[in-house]
Amino acid sequence: MLAFAKGFFDPKGKQATIQAPLKKAHERFKVQAKEVQELFRGDVASYVSAYDFLSQMRSYDDADLERLHAFCRMLLPRLQGKAGGDEALDESVRLAGYKVVNEQKHKLDMEAGKAEPMKPMGTGGGQAWDDPEDRLSAIIKKMNEVFSGNLSDADFKGYATTLIGKMVNDPTLQEQAQANDTVDAFANGAYETKLNNAVVDALENHGSMADQALRHEKVFKGLANLLVEEVYRSLREQSGVM
């Protein structure tokens, strides 16, 4: 873990220094019995979630705890896997949506009452066409303010498209987008966890930006805020809700 921390907290640290300890830990994890894997995965998820929450209320000033948190947070997506299967809860439990169901049965009387004629339609209520490319261009422009380094608009477009595509195809986010009527409610669900997983997945092809997002919480939060509305909109359109 010390080797990982040396690379992770060094602004000039290289990806190889960060990824090698994670890979070794994951290899040791894979040879354990299923019961041991489940227990360890749950412990890691609990630690990350608890530290995320408690560190907002007080400063521990403990380098070992901070190093362990960074290592566990980066390791957790590997422990959860990327090809389906049950997922451990790796964030504080949040209300992702609710459904009101009235199970009382009613008998409709079709004879009673007075019929009201339908009113003619008024003026049109259509909206101007909202071009997805324009929305993406706006995201790319703001990404220049979030990321540092010699990055082109093509780099930003490729990265944004990759992350949005991964999240739009995620079953959990699909369900939560349908269950929530506002983007803010959607953002309070599994969105940031899934974005973190997508960033990790994109390390190989988008190393520079993924590295910044994983190391610096300010960059990750900025990226999350930039993409959440487009992800939510795309998921809702895909399911036919909007």
Short mmCIF file of C-alpha atoms in Angstrom, two decimals:
data_model
loop_
_atom_site.label_atom_id
_atom_site.label_comp_id
_atom_site.label_asym_id
_atom_site.label_seq_id
_atom_site.Cartn_x
_atom_site.Cartn_y
_atom_site.Cartn_z
CA MET A 1 0.00 0.00 0.00
CA LEU A 2 2.91 2.38 0.68
CA ALA A 3 4.12 1.98 -2.90
CA PHE A 4 0.63 2.80 -4.13
CA ALA A 5 0.38 5.87 -1.88
CA LYS A 6 3.76 7.14 -3.02
CA GLY A 7 2.53 7.20 -6.62
CA PHE A 8 -1.05 8.26 -5.87
CA PHE A 9 -0.24 11.33 -3.76
CA ASP A 10 2.68 12.42 -5.90
CA PRO A 11 1.46 14.95 -8.51
CA LYS A 12 4.11 13.58 -10.87
CA GLY A 13 3.46 9.93 -10.02
CA LYS A 14 3.00 7.50 -12.88
CA GLN A 15 0.05 5.21 -13.52
CA ALA A 16 2.26 2.12 -13.38
CA THR A 17 3.21 2.97 -9.80
CA ILE A 18 -0.46 3.24 -8.85
CA GLN A 19 -1.87 0.32 -10.80
CA ALA A 20 0.78 -2.32 -9.97
CA PRO A 21 -0.09 -2.58 -6.22
CA LEU A 22 -3.80 -2.64 -7.05
CA LYS A 23 -3.26 -5.45 -9.53
CA LYS A 24 -1.28 -7.48 -6.99
CA ALA A 25 -3.96 -7.03 -4.35
CA HIS A 26 -6.64 -8.05 -6.84
CA GLU A 27 -4.69 -11.17 -7.84
CA ARG A 28 -4.45 -12.21 -4.18
CA PHE A 29 -8.17 -11.54 -3.80
CA LYS A 30 -9.12 -13.76 -6.77
CA VAL A 31 -7.48 -16.90 -5.32
CA GLN A 32 -9.45 -16.69 -2.07
CA ALA A 33 -12.59 -18.71 -1.38
CA LYS A 34 -15.89 -17.10 -2.37
CA GLU A 35 -16.89 -16.57 1.26
CA VAL A 36 -13.61 -14.81 2.01
CA GLN A 37 -14.00 -12.65 -1.10
CA GLU A 38 -17.50 -11.57 -0.09
CA LEU A 39 -16.40 -10.72 3.45
CA PHE A 40 -13.37 -8.75 2.27
CA ARG A 41 -15.33 -6.90 -0.42
CA GLY A 42 -17.93 -5.90 2.14
CA ASP A 43 -15.28 -4.72 4.61
CA VAL A 44 -13.57 -2.59 1.98
CA ALA A 45 -16.87 -1.05 0.85
CA SER A 46 -17.86 -0.33 4.46
CA TYR A 47 -14.54 1.34 5.21
CA VAL A 48 -14.70 3.58 2.12
CA SER A 49 -18.30 4.56 2.86
CA ALA A 50 -17.66 5.22 6.55
CA TYR A 51 -14.50 7.25 5.93
CA ASP A 52 -16.22 9.30 3.20
CA PHE A 53 -18.97 10.19 5.65
CA LEU A 54 -17.03 10.67 8.91
CA SER A 55 -14.17 12.64 7.36
CA GLN A 56 -16.69 15.32 6.38
CA MET A 57 -17.47 15.94 10.05
CA ARG A 58 -13.97 15.87 11.50
CA SER A 59 -10.36 15.81 10.36
CA TYR A 60 -8.50 12.72 11.50
CA ASP A 61 -5.03 14.05 10.59
CA ASP A 62 -3.94 10.45 10.14
CA ALA A 63 -1.82 9.73 7.06
CA ASP A 64 -2.27 5.96 7.43
CA LEU A 65 -6.06 6.23 7.38
CA GLU A 66 -5.94 8.54 4.36
CA ARG A 67 -3.60 6.17 2.49
CA LEU A 68 -5.81 3.19 3.32
CA HIS A 69 -8.91 5.05 2.14
CA ALA A 70 -7.32 6.01 -1.17
CA PHE A 71 -6.11 2.45 -1.74
CA CYS A 72 -9.47 0.89 -0.87
CA ARG A 73 -11.41 3.37 -3.00
CA MET A 74 -9.26 2.55 -6.03
CA LEU A 75 -9.31 -1.19 -5.33
CA LEU A 76 -13.08 -1.51 -4.78
CA PRO A 77 -14.12 -1.35 -8.48
CA ARG A 78 -11.76 -4.24 -9.20
CA LEU A 79 -13.26 -6.28 -6.35
CA GLN A 80 -16.77 -5.66 -7.65
CA GLY A 81 -15.91 -6.74 -11.19
CA LYS A 82 -17.16 -5.23 -14.42
CA ALA A 83 -19.17 -8.08 -15.95
CA GLY A 84 -22.42 -8.14 -14.03
CA GLY A 85 -22.94 -10.05 -10.82
CA ASP A 86 -24.07 -8.74 -7.44
CA GLU A 87 -22.63 -5.42 -6.41
CA ALA A 88 -21.59 -4.48 -2.92
CA LEU A 89 -22.86 -1.20 -1.53
CA ASP A 90 -19.87 1.11 -1.85
CA GLU A 91 -21.57 4.39 -0.96
CA SER A 92 -23.77 5.54 1.85
CA VAL A 93 -27.25 4.18 1.35
CA ARG A 94 -29.39 6.82 -0.29
CA LEU A 95 -33.01 7.00 -1.39
CA ALA A 96 -32.82 6.43 -5.14
CA GLY A 97 -36.56 6.68 -5.75
CA TYR A 98 -39.96 5.74 -4.48
CA LYS A 99 -43.22 4.47 -5.88
CA VAL A 100 -46.66 5.21 -4.49
CA VAL A 101 -49.04 2.28 -4.86
CA ASN A 102 -52.72 2.45 -3.93
CA GLU A 103 -53.93 -1.10 -3.55
CA GLN A 104 -57.51 -0.14 -2.68
CA LYS A 105 -59.97 -1.32 -5.30
CA HIS A 106 -62.61 1.08 -6.62
CA LYS A 107 -65.82 0.47 -8.52
CA LEU A 108 -66.42 2.94 -11.31
CA ASP A 109 -70.00 4.02 -11.98
CA MET A 110 -70.12 4.77 -15.69
CA GLU A 111 -73.75 5.97 -15.59
CA ALA A 112 -73.55 8.67 -12.93
CA GLY A 113 -72.19 12.15 -13.49
CA LYS A 114 -72.39 14.63 -16.31
CA ALA A 115 -70.28 14.42 -19.42
CA GLU A 116 -68.21 17.50 -20.19
CA PRO A 117 -67.35 18.24 -23.83
CA MET A 118 -63.67 18.28 -24.61
CA LYS A 119 -62.10 21.68 -25.09
CA PRO A 120 -60.33 22.37 -28.38
CA MET A 121 -56.56 22.44 -28.37
CA GLY A 122 -54.96 25.83 -27.85
CA THR A 123 -51.81 27.21 -29.37
CA GLY A 124 -48.96 24.82 -29.89
CA GLY A 125 -46.71 23.98 -26.96
CA GLY A 126 -43.80 22.55 -28.89
CA GLN A 127 -40.20 23.33 -27.97
CA ALA A 128 -37.23 24.11 -30.13
CA TRP A 129 -35.07 21.14 -31.14
CA ASP A 130 -32.37 20.53 -28.55
CA ASP A 131 -29.38 19.27 -30.52
CA PRO A 132 -27.33 16.64 -28.60
CA GLU A 133 -24.20 17.87 -30.36
CA ASP A 134 -24.77 21.35 -28.95
CA ARG A 135 -25.10 19.91 -25.46
CA LEU A 136 -21.90 17.92 -25.92
CA SER A 137 -20.08 21.02 -27.20
CA ALA A 138 -21.12 22.89 -24.04
CA ILE A 139 -19.76 20.05 -21.89
CA ILE A 140 -16.46 20.02 -23.80
CA LYS A 141 -16.06 23.77 -23.35
CA LYS A 142 -16.48 23.47 -19.58
CA MET A 143 -14.13 20.47 -19.37
CA ASN A 144 -11.33 22.87 -20.27
CA GLU A 145 -11.95 24.53 -16.91
CA VAL A 146 -11.90 21.25 -14.96
CA PHE A 147 -8.85 19.48 -16.42
CA SER A 148 -5.29 20.73 -16.74
CA GLY A 149 -2.63 19.84 -19.27
CA ASN A 150 -2.27 19.91 -23.03
CA LEU A 151 -5.64 18.38 -23.96
CA SER A 152 -7.59 19.03 -27.14
CA ASP A 153 -11.34 19.30 -27.75
CA ALA A 154 -11.09 15.90 -29.46
CA ASP A 155 -9.64 14.44 -26.24
CA PHE A 156 -12.48 15.91 -24.19
CA LYS A 157 -15.12 14.75 -26.66
CA GLY A 158 -13.78 11.20 -26.73
CA TYR A 159 -13.59 11.04 -22.94
CA ALA A 160 -17.05 12.51 -22.34
CA THR A 161 -18.60 10.23 -24.97
CA THR A 162 -16.92 7.17 -23.43
CA LEU A 163 -18.08 7.93 -19.88
CA ILE A 164 -21.63 8.83 -20.90
CA GLY A 165 -21.89 5.68 -23.04
CA LYS A 166 -20.78 3.43 -20.17
CA MET A 167 -23.26 4.95 -17.73
CA VAL A 168 -26.19 5.01 -20.15
CA ASN A 169 -25.75 1.24 -20.60
CA ASP A 170 -25.68 0.57 -16.84
CA PRO A 171 -28.84 -1.28 -15.64
CA THR A 172 -28.77 0.30 -12.18
CA LEU A 173 -28.65 3.82 -13.56
CA GLN A 174 -31.36 2.95 -16.07
CA GLU A 175 -33.68 1.96 -13.22
CA GLN A 176 -32.84 5.01 -11.13
CA ALA A 177 -33.35 7.41 -14.05
CA GLN A 178 -36.85 6.01 -14.54
CA ALA A 179 -37.62 6.16 -10.82
CA ASN A 180 -36.55 9.78 -10.29
CA ASP A 181 -38.30 12.79 -11.78
CA THR A 182 -35.43 15.24 -11.25
CA VAL A 183 -31.75 15.18 -12.11
CA ASP A 184 -30.89 16.13 -8.51
CA ALA A 185 -32.66 13.07 -7.13
CA PHE A 186 -30.94 10.92 -9.76
CA ALA A 187 -27.54 12.36 -8.80
CA ASN A 188 -28.05 11.26 -5.19
CA GLY A 189 -28.27 7.60 -6.17
CA ALA A 190 -25.52 5.41 -7.60
CA TYR A 191 -24.45 7.98 -10.20
CA GLU A 192 -21.08 8.99 -8.71
CA THR A 193 -20.19 5.38 -7.90
CA LYS A 194 -20.89 4.35 -11.48
CA LEU A 195 -18.97 7.35 -12.80
CA ASN A 196 -15.96 6.34 -10.69
CA ASN A 197 -16.15 2.84 -12.16
CA ALA A 198 -16.36 4.27 -15.68
CA VAL A 199 -13.32 6.48 -15.03
CA VAL A 200 -11.33 3.45 -13.85
CA ASP A 201 -12.41 1.50 -16.95
CA ALA A 202 -11.22 4.37 -19.16
CA LEU A 203 -7.72 4.54 -17.67
CA GLU A 204 -6.07 2.75 -20.57
CA ASN A 205 -7.45 4.95 -23.35
CA HIS A 206 -7.83 8.23 -21.47
CA GLY A 207 -5.03 8.00 -18.93
CA SER A 208 -4.31 11.70 -18.40
CA MET A 209 -7.88 12.78 -17.61
CA ALA A 210 -8.73 9.59 -15.72
CA ASP A 211 -5.62 10.08 -13.60
CA GLN A 212 -6.67 13.63 -12.65
CA ALA A 213 -10.25 12.57 -11.89
CA LEU A 214 -9.14 9.72 -9.63
CA ARG A 215 -6.51 11.68 -7.74
CA HIS A 216 -8.28 14.97 -7.18
CA GLU A 217 -11.77 15.06 -5.68
CA LYS A 218 -12.34 18.58 -7.03
CA VAL A 219 -11.74 17.35 -10.58
CA PHE A 220 -13.99 14.30 -10.06
CA LYS A 221 -16.81 16.43 -8.63
CA GLY A 222 -16.45 18.90 -11.48
CA LEU A 223 -16.64 16.08 -14.01
CA ALA A 224 -19.64 14.56 -12.22
CA ASN A 225 -21.51 17.87 -12.28
CA LEU A 226 -20.76 18.37 -15.97
CA LEU A 227 -22.04 14.97 -17.08
CA VAL A 228 -24.96 14.22 -14.76
CA GLU A 229 -27.63 16.14 -16.68
CA GLU A 230 -26.65 14.60 -20.02
CA VAL A 231 -26.51 11.09 -18.53
CA TYR A 232 -29.91 11.56 -16.87
CA ARG A 233 -31.46 12.99 -20.04
CA SER A 234 -30.05 10.19 -22.21
CA LEU A 235 -31.29 7.49 -19.83
CA ARG A 236 -34.78 9.00 -19.69
CA GLU A 237 -34.97 9.36 -23.46
CA GLN A 238 -33.73 5.80 -23.91
CA SER A 239 -36.48 4.44 -21.67
CA GLY A 240 -39.13 6.62 -23.33
CA VAL A 241 -39.92 8.51 -20.13
CA MET A 242 -39.22 11.96 -21.58
#
